[in-house]
Short mmCIF file of C-alpha atoms in Angstrom, two decimals:
data_model
loop_
_atom_site.label_atom_id
_atom_site.label_comp_id
_atom_site.label_asym_id
_atom_site.label_seq_id
_atom_site.Cartn_x
_atom_site.Cartn_y
_atom_site.Cartn_z
CA MET A 14 32.29 16.67 13.13
CA LYS A 15 29.29 18.84 14.14
CA PHE A 16 25.78 18.59 12.62
CA ASP A 17 22.55 20.47 13.16
CA VAL A 18 20.63 17.25 13.82
CA ILE A 19 21.50 13.57 14.15
CA VAL A 20 18.65 11.22 13.19
CA VAL A 21 18.99 7.66 14.50
CA GLY A 22 16.95 5.32 12.29
CA HIS A 23 16.42 5.22 8.52
CA GLY A 24 12.81 4.03 8.73
CA LEU A 25 9.78 6.11 7.77
CA ALA A 26 9.78 8.35 10.85
CA GLY A 27 13.48 9.08 10.42
CA LEU A 28 13.09 9.80 6.71
CA VAL A 29 10.14 12.15 7.27
CA THR A 30 12.12 13.99 9.95
CA ALA A 31 15.16 14.24 7.70
CA SER A 32 13.14 15.42 4.69
CA GLU A 33 11.64 18.27 6.74
CA LEU A 34 15.11 19.26 7.95
CA VAL A 35 16.48 19.15 4.44
CA ALA A 36 13.76 21.54 3.29
CA ALA A 37 14.94 23.92 6.01
CA LYS A 38 18.56 23.55 4.80
CA LYS A 39 19.75 21.88 7.99
CA LYS A 40 22.86 19.72 8.04
CA VAL A 41 21.74 16.20 8.96
CA LEU A 42 23.53 13.00 9.95
CA LEU A 43 21.40 9.88 9.36
CA LEU A 44 22.56 6.72 11.16
CA ASP A 45 21.29 3.15 11.18
CA GLN A 46 22.74 -0.17 12.32
CA GLU A 47 21.38 -1.98 9.23
CA PRO A 48 22.80 -1.88 5.70
CA ASP A 49 21.49 0.45 3.02
CA ALA A 50 19.37 -2.42 1.61
CA SER A 51 16.92 -1.88 4.50
CA PHE A 52 16.45 1.86 3.83
CA GLY A 53 12.85 2.66 4.69
CA GLY A 54 12.68 0.23 7.60
CA GLN A 55 9.49 -1.60 8.53
CA ALA A 56 7.29 0.75 6.53
CA TRP A 57 8.64 -0.68 3.27
CA TRP A 58 7.19 -4.08 4.20
CA SER A 59 3.79 -2.75 5.18
CA PHE A 60 0.45 -3.01 3.40
CA GLY A 61 0.46 0.78 3.27
CA GLY A 62 -2.78 1.40 5.14
CA LEU A 63 -3.47 4.91 6.41
CA PHE A 64 -6.20 6.24 8.71
CA LEU A 65 -8.01 9.15 7.01
CA VAL A 66 -11.22 10.86 8.06
CA ASN A 67 -13.90 12.21 5.70
CA SER A 68 -11.75 11.61 2.64
CA PRO A 69 -12.90 11.88 -1.00
CA GLU A 70 -12.51 8.07 -1.21
CA GLN A 71 -14.92 7.63 1.70
CA ARG A 72 -17.43 10.10 0.32
CA ARG A 73 -17.46 8.44 -3.10
CA LEU A 74 -18.44 5.18 -1.37
CA GLY A 75 -21.24 6.81 0.59
CA ILE A 76 -19.37 6.76 3.91
CA LYS A 77 -20.32 9.59 6.26
CA ASP A 78 -17.34 10.25 8.50
CA SER A 79 -16.37 13.20 10.65
CA ARG A 80 -13.69 14.41 12.99
CA ASP A 81 -16.07 14.03 15.95
CA LEU A 82 -16.95 10.44 15.06
CA ALA A 83 -13.27 9.58 14.61
CA TRP A 84 -12.39 11.13 17.98
CA GLN A 85 -15.24 9.21 19.63
CA ASP A 86 -13.86 5.99 18.13
CA TRP A 87 -10.29 6.84 19.13
CA LEU A 88 -11.20 7.49 22.76
CA GLY A 89 -13.35 4.36 22.95
CA THR A 90 -10.49 2.31 21.53
CA ALA A 91 -7.57 3.87 23.41
CA GLY A 92 -9.13 3.59 26.86
CA PHE A 93 -6.73 6.16 28.30
CA ASP A 94 -6.63 5.72 32.08
CA ARG A 95 -3.33 7.32 33.12
CA GLU A 96 -4.42 10.85 32.23
CA ASP A 97 -2.28 12.74 34.73
CA ASP A 98 0.86 10.70 34.13
CA GLU A 99 1.83 8.34 31.31
CA ASP A 100 -1.15 9.31 29.14
CA TYR A 101 -0.90 13.06 29.68
CA TRP A 102 0.97 13.81 26.46
CA ALA A 103 -0.41 10.78 24.65
CA ILE A 104 -3.93 12.22 24.80
CA ARG A 105 -2.74 15.53 23.38
CA TRP A 106 -0.89 13.77 20.59
CA ALA A 107 -3.97 11.66 19.87
CA GLU A 108 -6.23 14.69 19.49
CA ALA A 109 -3.66 16.44 17.30
CA TYR A 110 -3.32 13.32 15.15
CA VAL A 111 -7.08 12.91 14.64
CA ASP A 112 -7.24 16.57 13.65
CA PHE A 113 -4.40 15.90 11.19
CA ALA A 114 -6.13 12.81 9.75
CA ALA A 115 -9.37 14.79 9.33
CA GLY A 116 -7.53 17.83 8.01
CA GLU A 117 -4.38 18.33 5.98
CA LYS A 118 -2.95 14.80 6.04
CA ARG A 119 -4.36 13.65 2.71
CA ALA A 120 -3.63 16.92 0.90
CA TRP A 121 -0.07 16.94 2.24
CA LEU A 122 0.51 13.40 1.01
CA HIS A 123 -1.22 14.09 -2.30
CA ASP A 124 1.14 17.01 -2.92
CA LEU A 125 4.02 14.57 -2.36
CA GLY A 126 2.61 12.27 -5.06
CA VAL A 127 0.90 9.69 -2.82
CA ARG A 128 -2.28 8.19 -4.28
CA PHE A 129 -4.85 5.78 -2.80
CA PHE A 130 -6.69 2.65 -3.87
CA PRO A 131 -10.34 3.69 -4.35
CA ILE A 132 -11.86 1.04 -2.03
CA VAL A 133 -11.54 1.97 1.66
CA GLY A 134 -11.03 -0.96 4.02
CA TRP A 135 -12.91 -1.51 7.28
CA ALA A 136 -10.43 -2.66 9.91
CA GLU A 137 -11.03 -3.20 13.64
CA ARG A 138 -14.83 -3.19 13.44
CA GLY A 139 -15.19 -3.45 17.20
CA GLY A 140 -18.49 -5.20 17.90
CA TYR A 141 -19.30 -3.34 21.11
CA LEU A 142 -21.38 -0.22 21.82
CA ALA A 143 -21.10 3.12 19.99
CA GLU A 144 -18.54 4.49 22.44
CA GLY A 145 -16.53 1.28 22.61
CA HIS A 146 -13.59 -0.07 20.63
CA GLY A 147 -13.48 0.00 16.86
CA ASN A 148 -14.03 1.99 13.70
CA SER A 149 -17.66 3.00 13.22
CA VAL A 150 -16.99 3.33 9.48
CA PRO A 151 -14.32 2.19 7.00
CA ARG A 152 -11.19 4.35 7.29
CA PHE A 153 -8.32 2.10 6.12
CA HIS A 154 -6.94 3.79 2.99
CA ILE A 155 -4.44 1.65 1.08
CA VAL A 156 -1.62 3.57 -0.58
CA TRP A 157 -1.29 2.85 -4.29
CA GLY A 158 2.12 1.21 -4.15
CA THR A 159 1.64 -0.10 -0.55
CA GLY A 160 4.59 0.36 1.81
CA PRO A 161 7.15 1.29 -0.85
CA GLY A 162 4.66 3.83 -2.16
CA ILE A 163 4.51 5.71 1.14
CA VAL A 164 8.29 5.50 1.67
CA GLN A 165 9.18 6.66 -1.85
CA PRO A 166 8.58 10.43 -1.69
CA PHE A 167 10.60 10.78 1.50
CA GLU A 168 13.32 8.43 0.32
CA THR A 169 13.63 10.43 -2.91
CA ARG A 170 14.09 13.68 -0.98
CA VAL A 171 16.64 12.21 1.39
CA ARG A 172 18.57 10.35 -1.32
CA GLN A 173 18.87 13.59 -3.27
CA ALA A 174 20.05 15.38 -0.14
CA ILE A 175 22.66 12.66 0.39
CA GLN A 176 23.85 13.18 -3.17
CA ASP A 177 23.95 16.93 -2.62
CA GLY A 178 25.95 16.58 0.58
CA VAL A 179 23.21 17.99 2.82
CA VAL A 180 22.58 14.64 4.52
CA ASP A 181 25.48 12.47 5.66
CA TYR A 182 24.10 8.93 5.61
CA ARG A 183 25.99 6.20 7.45
CA PRO A 184 24.50 2.70 7.52
CA ARG A 185 26.08 0.02 9.70
CA HIS A 186 26.60 2.65 12.41
CA ARG A 187 25.05 1.38 15.64
CA VAL A 188 24.48 3.93 18.38
CA ASP A 189 25.55 2.60 21.78
CA ASP A 190 25.38 5.75 23.94
CA LEU A 191 24.16 9.31 23.98
CA VAL A 192 26.78 11.99 24.57
CA ILE A 193 25.65 14.11 27.52
CA GLN A 194 27.28 17.35 28.65
CA ASN A 195 25.91 19.28 31.64
CA GLY A 196 22.67 17.29 31.37
CA ASP A 197 22.15 18.10 27.66
CA VAL A 198 22.31 15.56 24.85
CA THR A 199 24.98 16.78 22.44
CA GLY A 200 25.69 13.75 20.29
CA VAL A 201 26.05 9.99 20.00
CA ARG A 202 28.75 7.36 20.30
CA GLY A 203 28.69 3.88 18.89
CA SER A 204 30.12 1.01 16.92
CA ILE A 205 30.80 0.68 13.22
CA LEU A 206 29.58 -2.73 12.11
CA ARG A 207 31.15 -4.83 9.39
CA ASP A 208 29.69 -4.22 5.92
CA SER A 209 26.87 -6.63 5.12
CA SER A 210 25.48 -7.70 1.75
CA VAL A 211 22.28 -9.26 3.13
CA GLY A 212 19.02 -8.34 1.46
CA ARG A 213 16.30 -6.08 2.80
CA GLY A 214 14.98 -7.35 6.14
CA GLN A 215 17.45 -10.21 6.45
CA GLU A 216 19.36 -10.60 9.69
CA SER A 217 22.77 -8.89 9.53
CA THR A 218 25.91 -9.52 11.55
CA ARG A 219 26.93 -7.56 14.62
CA ASP A 220 30.69 -7.75 14.07
CA VAL A 221 32.31 -4.50 15.25
CA VAL A 222 35.12 -3.04 13.11
CA GLY A 223 35.41 0.47 14.57
CA GLU A 224 33.95 3.22 16.73
CA PHE A 225 32.48 6.66 16.13
CA ALA A 226 31.40 9.82 17.92
CA PHE A 227 29.33 12.60 16.35
CA PHE A 228 27.96 15.82 17.77
CA ALA A 229 24.91 17.94 17.01
CA ASP A 230 22.50 20.49 18.42
CA ALA A 231 19.82 17.78 18.60
CA VAL A 232 19.50 13.99 18.41
CA VAL A 233 16.29 12.35 17.14
CA VAL A 234 15.55 8.75 18.13
CA ALA A 235 13.53 7.14 15.33
CA SER A 236 14.71 3.57 15.76
CA GLY A 237 11.42 1.66 16.12
CA GLY A 238 10.09 -0.61 18.83
CA ILE A 239 10.71 -4.06 20.32
CA GLY A 240 8.66 -6.40 18.11
CA GLY A 241 11.67 -8.37 16.83
CA ASN A 242 12.98 -8.98 20.34
CA HIS A 243 10.71 -11.68 21.79
CA GLU A 244 12.59 -11.73 25.09
CA LEU A 245 11.80 -8.05 25.60
CA VAL A 246 8.22 -8.54 24.41
CA ARG A 247 7.68 -11.23 27.03
CA LYS A 248 9.36 -9.14 29.72
CA SER A 249 6.87 -6.31 29.01
CA TRP A 250 3.87 -8.59 28.52
CA PRO A 251 0.82 -7.42 30.55
CA GLN A 252 -1.11 -9.89 32.70
CA ARG A 253 -4.40 -8.47 31.40
CA LEU A 254 -3.76 -10.21 28.05
CA GLY A 255 -3.23 -13.57 29.70
CA PRO A 256 0.03 -15.52 29.80
CA ALA A 257 2.65 -14.56 27.26
CA PRO A 258 2.64 -17.03 24.36
CA LYS A 259 5.28 -19.74 24.54
CA THR A 260 5.84 -19.45 20.81
CA MET A 261 5.40 -16.43 18.57
CA LEU A 262 6.08 -15.54 14.99
CA SER A 263 7.75 -12.25 14.11
CA GLY A 264 5.97 -9.71 11.95
CA VAL A 265 9.07 -7.50 11.88
CA PRO A 266 12.78 -8.10 11.16
CA ALA A 267 15.24 -9.03 13.90
CA HIS A 268 16.76 -5.54 13.99
CA VAL A 269 13.56 -4.18 15.58
CA ASP A 270 15.22 -4.88 18.89
CA GLY A 271 14.38 -1.95 21.21
CA ARG A 272 18.04 -1.13 21.93
CA MET A 273 17.66 2.62 21.53
CA LEU A 274 14.84 2.75 24.07
CA GLY A 275 17.19 1.45 26.74
CA ILE A 276 20.01 3.74 25.58
CA ALA A 277 17.75 6.80 25.70
CA GLU A 278 16.46 5.78 29.11
CA HIS A 279 20.03 5.44 30.37
CA GLY A 280 20.55 8.99 29.12
CA GLY A 281 17.73 10.34 31.25
CA ALA A 282 14.67 9.79 29.06
CA ARG A 283 11.42 8.37 30.38
CA VAL A 284 9.85 5.31 28.76
CA VAL A 285 6.11 5.03 29.47
CA ASN A 286 3.32 2.54 28.80
CA ARG A 287 5.70 -0.40 28.41
CA ASP A 288 2.81 -2.82 28.95
CA ARG A 289 0.90 -1.66 25.88
CA MET A 290 1.59 -3.54 22.69
CA TRP A 291 -0.07 -4.68 19.50
CA HIS A 292 0.25 -8.26 18.26
CA TYR A 293 -1.81 -10.07 15.65
CA THR A 294 -3.72 -13.31 16.10
CA GLU A 295 -4.06 -14.43 12.47
CA GLY A 296 -0.43 -15.34 11.75
CA ILE A 297 0.84 -18.10 9.47
CA VAL A 298 4.40 -19.34 9.02
CA ASN A 299 6.05 -17.84 5.96
CA PHE A 300 7.14 -20.77 3.80
CA ALA A 301 9.83 -18.49 2.27
CA PRO A 302 11.08 -16.56 5.33
CA ILE A 303 13.14 -13.38 5.05
CA TRP A 304 13.86 -12.86 8.74
CA PRO A 305 13.86 -15.27 11.74
CA LYS A 306 10.45 -16.73 12.70
CA HIS A 307 8.92 -14.77 9.85
CA GLY A 308 5.14 -14.68 10.13
CA ILE A 309 2.59 -13.28 7.70
CA ARG A 310 -0.72 -11.92 8.91
CA ILE A 311 -3.95 -12.87 7.20
CA LEU A 312 -6.25 -9.90 6.65
CA PRO A 313 -9.57 -11.75 6.86
CA GLY A 314 -13.09 -10.77 6.00
CA PRO A 315 -15.78 -11.51 8.59
CA SER A 316 -17.05 -14.94 7.45
CA SER A 317 -14.49 -17.50 8.65
CA LEU A 318 -15.52 -19.58 11.66
CA TRP A 319 -12.98 -18.96 14.43
CA LEU A 320 -12.29 -21.88 16.78
CA ASP A 321 -9.93 -22.32 19.68
CA ALA A 322 -7.26 -25.03 19.74
CA ARG A 323 -9.84 -27.54 21.07
CA GLY A 324 -12.29 -26.73 18.30
CA ARG A 325 -14.72 -24.55 20.27
CA ARG A 326 -16.11 -21.48 18.60
CA PHE A 327 -15.06 -18.17 20.16
CA PRO A 328 -17.84 -16.01 21.66
CA PRO A 329 -18.78 -12.60 20.23
CA PRO A 330 -17.27 -10.24 19.27
CA ASN A 331 -14.24 -12.44 18.56
CA PHE A 332 -14.89 -12.49 14.84
CA PRO A 333 -12.24 -12.00 12.15
CA GLY A 334 -11.30 -8.33 11.86
CA PHE A 335 -13.25 -7.05 14.87
CA ASP A 336 -11.05 -6.78 17.97
CA THR A 337 -7.41 -7.82 17.70
CA LEU A 338 -6.39 -7.59 21.36
CA GLY A 339 -9.73 -8.83 22.67
CA THR A 340 -9.31 -11.97 20.59
CA LEU A 341 -5.65 -12.27 21.61
CA LYS A 342 -6.71 -12.34 25.26
CA THR A 343 -9.44 -14.89 24.52
CA ILE A 344 -6.99 -17.16 22.72
CA LEU A 345 -4.36 -17.05 25.47
CA GLU A 346 -6.95 -17.77 28.15
CA THR A 347 -7.50 -21.17 26.51
CA GLY A 348 -3.98 -22.21 27.54
CA PHE A 349 -2.85 -22.45 23.91
CA ASP A 350 -1.08 -19.95 21.68
CA TYR A 351 -2.83 -20.85 18.43
CA SER A 352 -6.35 -21.10 17.06
CA TRP A 353 -8.15 -22.14 13.85
CA PHE A 354 -10.16 -20.69 11.00
CA ILE A 355 -12.59 -22.94 9.16
CA LEU A 356 -13.90 -21.59 5.88
CA THR A 357 -14.70 -22.53 2.28
CA GLN A 358 -13.18 -21.96 -1.12
CA LYS A 359 -15.76 -19.22 -1.73
CA VAL A 360 -14.67 -17.41 1.41
CA ILE A 361 -10.95 -17.63 0.72
CA GLU A 362 -11.38 -16.38 -2.84
CA LYS A 363 -13.07 -13.17 -1.74
CA GLU A 364 -12.07 -12.54 1.87
CA PHE A 365 -8.43 -13.53 2.29
CA ALA A 366 -5.64 -11.04 1.78
CA LEU A 367 -2.15 -11.17 3.23
CA SER A 368 -0.54 -8.20 4.93
CA GLY A 369 2.62 -6.75 3.48
CA SER A 370 3.97 -5.16 0.33
CA GLU A 371 5.56 -8.38 -0.91
CA GLN A 372 2.27 -10.29 -0.56
CA ASN A 373 0.35 -7.79 -2.69
CA PRO A 374 2.35 -7.42 -5.91
CA ASP A 375 -0.59 -5.91 -7.80
CA LEU A 376 -0.98 -2.97 -5.40
CA THR A 377 2.75 -2.67 -4.76
CA ASN A 378 3.62 -2.64 -8.46
CA LYS A 379 0.65 -0.37 -9.27
CA SER A 380 -0.52 -2.92 -11.82
CA ILE A 381 -4.12 -2.60 -13.01
CA GLY A 382 -3.78 -5.88 -14.91
CA GLN A 383 -2.65 -7.80 -11.84
CA LEU A 384 -5.33 -6.10 -9.75
CA LEU A 385 -8.10 -7.23 -12.08
CA SER A 386 -7.02 -10.84 -11.50
CA ARG A 387 -8.49 -10.54 -7.98
CA VAL A 388 -12.02 -10.64 -9.39
CA ARG A 389 -11.44 -13.86 -11.28
CA SER A 390 -12.26 -17.26 -9.80
CA GLY A 391 -9.66 -18.81 -7.55
CA ALA A 392 -7.73 -17.50 -4.58
CA PRO A 393 -5.35 -14.55 -5.11
CA GLY A 394 -1.91 -15.73 -6.21
CA PRO A 395 -0.05 -15.07 -2.93
CA VAL A 396 -2.87 -16.76 -0.97
CA GLN A 397 -2.83 -19.75 -3.31
CA ALA A 398 0.93 -20.03 -2.79
CA PHE A 399 0.35 -20.47 0.95
CA MET A 400 -2.46 -22.94 0.31
CA ASP A 401 0.00 -24.98 -1.79
CA ASN A 402 3.10 -24.58 0.38
CA GLY A 403 2.16 -23.29 3.82
CA GLU A 404 2.38 -25.63 6.79
CA ASP A 405 -0.69 -24.13 8.45
CA PHE A 406 -3.27 -24.93 5.74
CA VAL A 407 -5.54 -27.99 5.51
CA ILE A 408 -7.77 -28.49 2.44
CA ALA A 409 -10.34 -31.28 2.23
CA HIS A 410 -13.59 -32.16 0.46
CA THR A 411 -15.28 -33.57 3.56
CA LEU A 412 -15.41 -32.46 7.17
CA PRO A 413 -14.00 -35.76 8.54
CA GLU A 414 -10.97 -35.35 6.27
CA LEU A 415 -10.59 -31.73 7.33
CA VAL A 416 -10.65 -32.44 11.08
CA ALA A 417 -8.23 -35.33 10.66
CA GLY A 418 -5.88 -33.01 8.79
CA MET A 419 -6.19 -30.34 11.49
CA ASN A 420 -5.22 -32.86 14.18
CA GLN A 421 -2.27 -33.94 12.08
CA VAL A 422 -1.04 -30.35 11.68
CA ALA A 423 -1.46 -29.69 15.42
CA GLY A 424 0.20 -32.97 16.37
CA THR A 425 -2.69 -33.83 18.70
CA ASP A 426 -6.05 -35.60 18.64
CA ILE A 427 -7.93 -33.02 20.72
CA LEU A 428 -10.16 -31.83 17.89
CA SER A 429 -13.48 -33.68 17.91
CA LEU A 430 -15.32 -34.23 14.63
CA PRO A 431 -18.80 -34.39 16.26
CA GLU A 432 -18.15 -31.18 18.22
CA ILE A 433 -16.96 -29.23 15.19
CA GLU A 434 -19.69 -30.65 12.97
CA ARG A 435 -22.37 -29.67 15.49
CA GLN A 436 -21.21 -26.05 15.51
CA ILE A 437 -21.00 -25.75 11.73
CA VAL A 438 -24.43 -27.35 11.24
CA ALA A 439 -25.91 -24.91 13.77
CA ARG A 440 -24.25 -22.02 11.99
CA ASP A 441 -25.50 -23.17 8.59
CA ARG A 442 -29.11 -23.44 9.84
CA GLU A 443 -29.03 -19.71 10.63
CA LEU A 444 -28.77 -18.98 6.90
CA GLU A 445 -32.20 -20.36 6.07
CA ASN A 446 -33.76 -16.92 6.69
CA ARG A 447 -32.77 -13.35 5.87
CA PHE A 448 -32.65 -12.73 9.61
CA ALA A 449 -30.76 -14.60 12.33
CA LYS A 450 -29.65 -14.49 15.97
CA ASP A 451 -26.04 -15.51 15.25
CA LEU A 452 -24.13 -12.26 15.70
CA GLN A 453 -21.42 -13.24 13.24
CA ILE A 454 -23.97 -13.82 10.49
CA MET A 455 -25.63 -10.53 11.39
CA ALA A 456 -22.21 -8.84 11.11
CA MET A 457 -21.55 -10.48 7.73
CA ARG A 458 -24.84 -9.19 6.37
CA ASP A 459 -24.22 -5.76 7.83
CA ALA A 460 -20.79 -5.66 6.14
CA ARG A 461 -22.37 -6.34 2.76
CA HIS A 462 -24.42 -3.14 3.12
CA TYR A 463 -21.10 -1.35 2.52
CA LEU A 464 -20.34 -1.25 -1.21
CA GLY A 465 -16.60 -1.76 -0.76
CA ASP A 466 -17.10 -4.94 1.26
CA ARG A 467 -19.75 -6.30 -1.08
CA LEU A 468 -17.56 -5.74 -4.15
CA ILE A 469 -14.22 -7.18 -3.04
CA ARG A 470 -14.15 -8.13 0.62
CA VAL A 471 -17.11 -10.14 1.94
CA ALA A 472 -18.42 -13.33 0.39
CA LYS A 473 -22.14 -13.84 -0.03
CA PRO A 474 -23.30 -15.79 3.06
CA HIS A 475 -23.51 -19.51 2.29
CA ARG A 476 -23.60 -22.91 3.99
CA PHE A 477 -20.14 -24.23 4.75
CA LEU A 478 -21.20 -27.89 4.53
CA ASP A 479 -22.75 -27.57 1.07
CA PRO A 480 -20.23 -29.30 -1.24
CA ALA A 481 -20.98 -26.73 -3.95
CA ASN A 482 -19.17 -24.13 -1.83
CA GLY A 483 -16.11 -26.27 -1.14
CA PRO A 484 -13.58 -27.53 -0.68
CA LEU A 485 -13.39 -26.89 3.05
CA ILE A 486 -10.29 -25.12 4.35
CA ALA A 487 -8.77 -24.89 7.82
CA VAL A 488 -5.95 -22.54 8.78
CA ARG A 489 -3.93 -22.77 11.97
CA LEU A 490 -3.37 -19.25 13.28
CA ARG A 491 -0.35 -18.18 15.36
CA ILE A 492 0.43 -15.06 17.39
CA VAL A 493 2.56 -12.57 15.43
CA SER A 494 4.58 -9.97 17.34
CA ARG A 495 4.28 -6.53 15.81
CA LYS A 496 4.07 -3.10 17.39
CA THR A 497 5.16 -1.31 20.56
CA LEU A 498 2.40 1.06 21.67
CA GLY A 499 4.37 2.67 24.51
CA GLY A 500 7.70 4.45 24.20
CA LEU A 501 9.66 7.58 24.95
CA GLN A 502 7.39 10.24 26.41
CA THR A 503 7.44 13.42 24.31
CA ASP A 504 5.69 16.76 24.35
CA LEU A 505 3.88 18.03 21.25
CA SER A 506 7.14 19.25 19.72
CA GLY A 507 8.58 15.75 19.95
CA GLN A 508 11.04 16.66 22.70
CA VAL A 509 11.76 13.75 25.01
CA LEU A 510 10.87 14.20 28.69
CA ASN A 511 12.55 12.86 31.80
CA ALA A 512 11.02 11.20 34.86
CA SER A 513 10.15 14.60 36.32
CA GLY A 514 8.28 15.63 33.19
CA ASN A 515 10.96 18.11 32.12
CA PRO A 516 12.55 18.17 28.66
CA VAL A 517 15.80 16.34 28.07
CA LYS A 518 17.49 19.17 26.22
CA GLY A 519 18.73 18.14 22.79
CA LEU A 520 16.79 14.82 22.65
CA TYR A 521 13.74 14.19 20.45
CA ALA A 522 11.87 11.07 19.34
CA ALA A 523 9.52 10.10 16.53
CA GLY A 524 7.67 7.05 15.27
CA GLU A 525 7.33 3.79 17.18
CA ALA A 526 10.18 4.70 19.53
CA ALA A 527 7.91 7.48 20.85
CA GLY A 528 4.81 5.28 20.96
CA PHE A 529 3.93 7.01 17.67
CA GLY A 530 3.70 10.25 19.64
CA GLY A 531 3.70 11.24 23.29
CA GLY A 532 4.76 7.81 24.52
CA GLY A 533 1.56 6.04 23.50
CA VAL A 534 -0.85 7.87 21.18
CA HIS A 535 -2.95 4.71 20.75
CA GLY A 536 -3.55 4.01 24.42
CA TYR A 537 -4.33 0.32 24.78
CA ARG A 538 -5.54 -0.46 21.25
CA SER A 539 -5.29 0.71 17.67
CA LEU A 540 -7.87 1.59 15.05
CA GLU A 541 -5.38 0.42 12.37
CA GLY A 542 -3.87 2.52 9.62
CA THR A 543 -2.44 4.59 12.46
CA PHE A 544 1.08 3.17 12.71
CA LEU A 545 2.40 4.52 9.41
CA GLY A 546 0.35 7.63 10.06
CA GLY A 547 1.93 8.04 13.48
CA CYS A 548 5.38 7.83 11.90
CA LEU A 549 4.39 10.45 9.34
CA PHE A 550 2.87 12.84 11.86
CA SER A 551 5.47 12.56 14.60
CA GLY A 552 8.35 12.71 12.11
CA ARG A 553 6.84 15.83 10.58
CA GLN A 554 6.31 17.43 13.99
CA VAL A 555 9.89 16.82 15.07
CA GLY A 556 11.33 17.84 11.71
CA ARG A 557 9.40 21.12 11.69
CA THR A 558 10.28 21.85 15.32
CA LEU A 559 13.98 21.46 14.60
CA SER A 560 13.73 23.42 11.35
CA ASN A 561 13.05 26.66 13.23
#
């Protein structure tokens, strides 16, 4: 059977590509190795954050943003240093994406029915100089409906096209090879996997019950990255981040395995920037796991005291929410693969959120009533559930009890009460004046100048050892594998290139498989809100290219 386009991957990038093709009346085959229950891929599980520049939401909050400021931040964060080779197309994709985020991105999504939470988040604050890493202003726009809310308009289009017979959708079809004729990609071959009734994100079987071969004018690889394959993550781990962690949690399902990258490479494609990746440092074990080694990331405000495994405070700017990979490197250089937050009940009530659609039922369900519960006393419901059931939390009314509990959780006695007490007392003394030399306290006060942070994100600075602010809380933090920043190198049309820099005719890539564009649009680090956005933009680019 012959199609106009075969799209491999039913995640966000694949759905955006397919929806553009459907609008152009193209005949599309959509394949994925997972069951239909996982339609929408990783995006469905996401918090739904999108990078927008100079948006109405920003302007209403008094945020002055611009395309030039965003591009300055992107370059300072990406650190592109392979300009004539692996970064050649990545830089061009990056500039096009920033233009998109400062231009038609919001209006395009708004026309599709996407709406945003009115408070803009401030992720990756940096903590360096003006031209260094980080967002100079808040740019993290949360979709009303979180991950499912951003998937929904594209899913609706594609589901209707499936019903109308325009899209042939085949889950449990695993691509094993590209079909190549005279150097051109003309189709795919693979294995039909046994039907599976597992729920969304759960690990499915790999039992083969048949084979397939399909042909098309073009094949689009939109199959994601390697975050669920820890063996491959460690194989690609860069020395600059320190030794690869001995243990990691997974922030993505097991099917995010990187298979299609190897298959495309075998078919002549070039994979670039393998050593660039994005993993989180604030992971906790999910007490109700959906996939293997399931970790949840804490989205912290800036007030928690961050200590290494021996109880020593990290140096600036390793504060919560400032520099993900910088802090990852600092943690791994200690010789341990975990660290600690120490905070108070007042901090956790205002500053702790958990990443993911399932951990934010108020935003995901678009419930104003549930949302208003966030301003009441007490930790948010999902956070409280981890405080009650999570293995990484210690709650105590005195510091000696807290440190004893931390040692018990870690299974060691390396944490010293006098050492930790000394550091907290020193920190608390800095709060006696409206000014201070402690850079974290300065950053906390600076954050509260932003209305959004003051309203819902940053607690009023207070002494941790004052019982009125307690109880005290400690959280053991693990490394959580997440995103692949490198990938298949593509030109601005999304066409995959070979090792000589020439197009592999008939082969295209979008989303994480393409490093979110060009084989690594982020360079070394992300400004956040740019992963979903990269899937949207690259999927749209490829879909529109193949619609002509």
